[in-house]
Short mmCIF file of C-alpha atoms in Angstrom, two decimals:
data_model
loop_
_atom_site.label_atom_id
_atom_site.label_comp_id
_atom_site.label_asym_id
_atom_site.label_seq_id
_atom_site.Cartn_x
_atom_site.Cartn_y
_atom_site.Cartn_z
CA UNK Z 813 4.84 11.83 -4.73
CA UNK Z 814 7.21 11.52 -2.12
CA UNK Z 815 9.30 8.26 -1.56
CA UNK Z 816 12.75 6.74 -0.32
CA UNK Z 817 14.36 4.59 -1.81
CA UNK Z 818 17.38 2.41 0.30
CA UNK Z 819 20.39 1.05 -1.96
CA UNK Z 820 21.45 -2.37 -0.42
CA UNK Z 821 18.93 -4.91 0.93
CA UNK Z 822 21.93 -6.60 2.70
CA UNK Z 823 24.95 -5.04 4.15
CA UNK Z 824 27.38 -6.74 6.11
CA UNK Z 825 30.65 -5.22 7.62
CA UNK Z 826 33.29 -6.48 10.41
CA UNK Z 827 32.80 -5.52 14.57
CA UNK Z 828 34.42 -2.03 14.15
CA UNK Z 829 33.85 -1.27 10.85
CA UNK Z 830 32.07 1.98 9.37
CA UNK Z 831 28.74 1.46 9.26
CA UNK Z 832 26.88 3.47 5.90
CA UNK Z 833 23.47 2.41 5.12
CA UNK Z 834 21.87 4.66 2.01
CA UNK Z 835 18.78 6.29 1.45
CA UNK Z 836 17.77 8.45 -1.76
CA UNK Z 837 14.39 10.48 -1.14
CA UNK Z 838 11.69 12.10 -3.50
CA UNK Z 839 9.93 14.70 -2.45
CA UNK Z 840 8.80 17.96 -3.72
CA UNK Z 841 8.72 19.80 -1.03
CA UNK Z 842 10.92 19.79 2.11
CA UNK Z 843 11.04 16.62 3.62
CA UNK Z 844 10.62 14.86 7.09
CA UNK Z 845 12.90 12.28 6.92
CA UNK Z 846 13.56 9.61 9.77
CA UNK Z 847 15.34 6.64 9.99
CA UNK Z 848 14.38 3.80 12.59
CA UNK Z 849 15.63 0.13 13.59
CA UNK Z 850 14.17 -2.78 14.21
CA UNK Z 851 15.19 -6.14 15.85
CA UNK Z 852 14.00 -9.34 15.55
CA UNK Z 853 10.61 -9.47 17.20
CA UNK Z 854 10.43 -6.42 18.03
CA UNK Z 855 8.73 -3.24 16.66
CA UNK Z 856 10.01 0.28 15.21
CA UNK Z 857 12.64 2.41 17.24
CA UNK Z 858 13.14 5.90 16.26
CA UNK Z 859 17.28 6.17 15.85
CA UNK Z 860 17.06 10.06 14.41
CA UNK Z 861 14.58 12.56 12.35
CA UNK Z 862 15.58 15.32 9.86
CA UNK Z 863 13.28 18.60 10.67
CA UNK Z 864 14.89 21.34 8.38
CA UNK Z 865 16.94 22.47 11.04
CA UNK Z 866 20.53 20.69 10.70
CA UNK Z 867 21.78 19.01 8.04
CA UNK Z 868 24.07 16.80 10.55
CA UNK Z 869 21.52 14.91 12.68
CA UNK Z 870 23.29 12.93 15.68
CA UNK Z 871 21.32 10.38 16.97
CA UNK Z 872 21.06 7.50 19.68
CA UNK Z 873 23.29 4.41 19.98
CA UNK Z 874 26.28 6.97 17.77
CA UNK Z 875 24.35 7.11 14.75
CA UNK Z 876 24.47 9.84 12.62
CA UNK Z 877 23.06 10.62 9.26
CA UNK Z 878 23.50 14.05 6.82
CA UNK Z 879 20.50 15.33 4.76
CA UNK Z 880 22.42 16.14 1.21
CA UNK Z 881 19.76 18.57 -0.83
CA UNK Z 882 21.87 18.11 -4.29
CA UNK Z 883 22.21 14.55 -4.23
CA UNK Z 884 18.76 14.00 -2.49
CA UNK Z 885 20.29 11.64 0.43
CA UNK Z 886 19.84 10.85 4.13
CA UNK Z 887 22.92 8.19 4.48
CA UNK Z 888 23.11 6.69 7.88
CA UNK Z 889 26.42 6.28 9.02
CA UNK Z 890 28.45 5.22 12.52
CA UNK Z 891 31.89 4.80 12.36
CA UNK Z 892 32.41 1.84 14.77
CA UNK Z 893 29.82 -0.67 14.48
CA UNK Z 894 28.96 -3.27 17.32
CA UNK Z 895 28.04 -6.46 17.20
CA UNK Z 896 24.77 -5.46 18.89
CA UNK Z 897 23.82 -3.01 15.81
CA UNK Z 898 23.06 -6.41 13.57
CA UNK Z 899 19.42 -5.07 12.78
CA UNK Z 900 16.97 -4.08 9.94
CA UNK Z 901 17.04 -0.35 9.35
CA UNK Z 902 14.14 1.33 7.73
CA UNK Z 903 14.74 5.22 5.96
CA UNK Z 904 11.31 6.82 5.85
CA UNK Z 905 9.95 10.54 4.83
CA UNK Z 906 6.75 11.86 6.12
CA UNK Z 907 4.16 12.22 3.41
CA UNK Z 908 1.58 14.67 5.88
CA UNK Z 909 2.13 17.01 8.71
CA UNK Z 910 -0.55 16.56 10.41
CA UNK Z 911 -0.59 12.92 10.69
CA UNK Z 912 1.84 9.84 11.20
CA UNK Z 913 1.18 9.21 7.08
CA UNK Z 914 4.78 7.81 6.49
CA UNK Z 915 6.74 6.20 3.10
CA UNK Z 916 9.08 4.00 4.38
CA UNK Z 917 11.57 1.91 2.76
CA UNK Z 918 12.52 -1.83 1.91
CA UNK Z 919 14.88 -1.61 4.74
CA UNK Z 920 18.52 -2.95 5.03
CA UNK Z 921 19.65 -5.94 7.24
CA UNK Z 922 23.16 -5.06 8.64
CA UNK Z 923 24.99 -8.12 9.80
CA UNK Z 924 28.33 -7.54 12.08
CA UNK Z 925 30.75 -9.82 11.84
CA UNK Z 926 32.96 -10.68 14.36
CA UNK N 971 5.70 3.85 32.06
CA UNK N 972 4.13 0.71 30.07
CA UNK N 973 4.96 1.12 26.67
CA UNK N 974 2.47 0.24 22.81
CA UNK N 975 1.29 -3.41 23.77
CA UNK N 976 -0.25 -5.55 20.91
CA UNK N 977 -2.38 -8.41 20.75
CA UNK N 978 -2.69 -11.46 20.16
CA UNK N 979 1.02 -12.31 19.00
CA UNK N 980 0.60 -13.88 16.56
CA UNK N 981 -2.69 -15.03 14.86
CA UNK N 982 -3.90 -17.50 12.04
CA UNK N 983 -7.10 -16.90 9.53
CA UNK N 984 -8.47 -18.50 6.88
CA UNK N 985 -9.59 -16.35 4.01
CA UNK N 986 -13.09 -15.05 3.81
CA UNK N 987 -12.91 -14.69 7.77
CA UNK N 988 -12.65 -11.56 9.78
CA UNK N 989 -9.74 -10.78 12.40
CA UNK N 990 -9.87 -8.24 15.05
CA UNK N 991 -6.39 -6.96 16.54
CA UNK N 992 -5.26 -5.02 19.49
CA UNK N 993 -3.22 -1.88 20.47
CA UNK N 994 -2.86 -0.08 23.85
CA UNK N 995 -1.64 3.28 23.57
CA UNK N 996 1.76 4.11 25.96
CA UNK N 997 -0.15 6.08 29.18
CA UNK N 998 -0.87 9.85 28.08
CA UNK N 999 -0.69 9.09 24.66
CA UNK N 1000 -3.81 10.50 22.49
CA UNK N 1001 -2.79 9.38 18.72
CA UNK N 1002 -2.74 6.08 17.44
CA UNK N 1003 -1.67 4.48 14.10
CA UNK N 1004 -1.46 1.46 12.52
CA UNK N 1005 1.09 -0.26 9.72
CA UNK N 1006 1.20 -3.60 7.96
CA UNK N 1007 4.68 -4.47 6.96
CA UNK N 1008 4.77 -7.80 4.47
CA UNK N 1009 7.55 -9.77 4.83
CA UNK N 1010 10.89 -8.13 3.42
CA UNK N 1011 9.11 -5.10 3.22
CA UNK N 1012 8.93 -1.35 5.16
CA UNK N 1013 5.99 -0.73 7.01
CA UNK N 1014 2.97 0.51 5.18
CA UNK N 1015 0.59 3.42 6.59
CA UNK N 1016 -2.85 1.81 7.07
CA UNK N 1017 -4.70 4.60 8.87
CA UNK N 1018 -4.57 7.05 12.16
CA UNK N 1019 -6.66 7.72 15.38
CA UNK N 1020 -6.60 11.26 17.00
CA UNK N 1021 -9.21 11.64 20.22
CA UNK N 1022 -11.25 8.74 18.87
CA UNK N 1023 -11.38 9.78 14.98
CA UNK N 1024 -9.67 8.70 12.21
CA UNK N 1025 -7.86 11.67 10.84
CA UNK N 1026 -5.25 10.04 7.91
CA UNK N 1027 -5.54 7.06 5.86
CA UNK N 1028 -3.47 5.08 3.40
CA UNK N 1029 -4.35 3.16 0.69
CA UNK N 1030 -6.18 0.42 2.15
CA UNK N 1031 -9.51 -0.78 0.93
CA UNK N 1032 -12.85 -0.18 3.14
CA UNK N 1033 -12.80 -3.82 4.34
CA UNK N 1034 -9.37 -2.55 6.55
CA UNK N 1035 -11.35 -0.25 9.48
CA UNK N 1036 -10.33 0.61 12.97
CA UNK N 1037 -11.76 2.09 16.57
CA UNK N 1038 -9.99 4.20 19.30
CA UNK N 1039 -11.58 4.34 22.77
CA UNK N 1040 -12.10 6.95 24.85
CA UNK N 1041 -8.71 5.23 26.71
CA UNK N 1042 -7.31 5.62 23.55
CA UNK N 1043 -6.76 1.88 23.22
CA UNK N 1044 -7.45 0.93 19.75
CA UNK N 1045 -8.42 -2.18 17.61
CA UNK N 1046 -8.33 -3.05 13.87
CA UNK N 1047 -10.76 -4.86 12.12
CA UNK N 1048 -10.03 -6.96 8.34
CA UNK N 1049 -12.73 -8.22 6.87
CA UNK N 1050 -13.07 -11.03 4.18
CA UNK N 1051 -9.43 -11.70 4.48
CA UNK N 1052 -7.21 -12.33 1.41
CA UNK N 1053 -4.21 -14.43 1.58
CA UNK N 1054 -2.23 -10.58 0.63
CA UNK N 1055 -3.35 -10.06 4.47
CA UNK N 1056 -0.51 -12.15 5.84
CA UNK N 1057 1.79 -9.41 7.44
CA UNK N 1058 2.89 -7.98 10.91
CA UNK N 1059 0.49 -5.58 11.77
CA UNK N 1060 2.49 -2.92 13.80
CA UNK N 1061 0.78 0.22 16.25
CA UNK N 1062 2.26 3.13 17.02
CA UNK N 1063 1.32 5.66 19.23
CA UNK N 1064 1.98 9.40 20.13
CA UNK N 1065 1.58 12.45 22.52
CA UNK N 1066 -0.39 13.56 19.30
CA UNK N 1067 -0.85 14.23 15.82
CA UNK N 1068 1.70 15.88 13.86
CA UNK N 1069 5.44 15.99 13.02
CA UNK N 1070 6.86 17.09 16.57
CA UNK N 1071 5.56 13.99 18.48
CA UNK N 1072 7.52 10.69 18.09
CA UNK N 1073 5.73 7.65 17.30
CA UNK N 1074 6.57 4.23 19.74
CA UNK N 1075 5.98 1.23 18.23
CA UNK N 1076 4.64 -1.91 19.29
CA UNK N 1077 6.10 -5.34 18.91
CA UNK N 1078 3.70 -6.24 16.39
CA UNK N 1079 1.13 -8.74 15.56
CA UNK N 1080 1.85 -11.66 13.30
CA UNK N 1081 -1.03 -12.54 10.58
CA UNK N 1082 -1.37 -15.19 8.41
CA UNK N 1083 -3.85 -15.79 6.34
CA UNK N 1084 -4.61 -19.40 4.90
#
């Protein structure tokens, strides 16, 4: 069955800092994989999806995360963060094609500290 | 261009009672879906609504249905709710079904069960 799984409920890192948040996936077949970020009150926003084309997806706000086959891994990364980027950050891999049947993960709170 | 709207906001039940919730699709969007996301926990894939029929389901018992109007609003309906009920019930909504169409979420409506 196909899963993610996101090391770190908690990261926390300094205003300008690299930002990596990880995600390990499971999947026996090429995955969809996505990650998204939410803020307090707020619902879901898509920051970037993995379709088989690239390995290097860019995304918005500077993030960028690399689909690794061999180590199974869609690590988010951005290599200044902003105070403003203090969010939870959900990984998730699409379990059907023809539907919006998603496997997300536990999510990680990033903190920025001044 | 309004975006997902949800409602109520937030919302308290005691359990055994039913609860009806609200989602209006962003304009020209056909596809629906719905998530519950416990607290501390990634969103979980309740079911989907393409043109007016439900075409994906997780693994939610039969008590956990839903609707989609011809505007392509949509509602869910809990019945007999259990205390496990107390989440944030998220929508989502698409151009349509599939892996090419992004989902935007709504902010969410809070449950809790009593």
């Amino acid at each position: 069955a196909q899963s993610v799984t996101q090391l770190g409920s908690h990261v926390s890192v300094s205003e300008g800092a690299l930002v990596l948040l990880r995600c390990n996936y499971s999947s026996s077949v090429p995955p969809y994989l996505f990650w998204y970020v939410q803020y307090p009150n707020q619902g879901l926003q898509l920051l970037l999806k993995y379709t088989s084309a690239a390995t290097l997806v860019k995304g918005i706000n500077g993030f960028e995360a690399e689909f690794k086959k061999s180590e199974t891994s869609f690590h988010l990364t951005k290599p200044s963060a902003h105070m403003s980027d203090a969010a939870e950050y959900f990984c998730a891999v699409r379990l059907n094609r023809g539907n919006n049947d998603m496997r997300f993960g536990a999510g990680t709170r990033l903190t920025v500290k001044p | 261009e309004t975006g997902v709207t949800q409602s109520p906001t937030h919302l308290i039940k005691t359990r055994g009672q039913q609860v009806t919730l609200r989602c209006s699709s962003q304009s020209g969007h056909n596809t629906v879906s719905w998530y519950q996301q416990a607290l501390g926990q990634g969103p979980q894939f309740i079911f989907q609504y393409y043109r007016e029929e439900e075409n994906g389901r997780g693994n939610f018992p039969p008590r956990f249905s839903g609707l989609q109007f011809p505007n392509y609003s949509s509602e869910l309906n809990v019945n007999a709710l259990e205390l496990d009920d107390s989440a944030l019930y998220l929508c989502a909504s698409s151009l349509a079904s599939g892996q090419d169409y992004e989902q935007y979420f709504g902010p969410g409506t809070r449950l809790t069960v009593t």
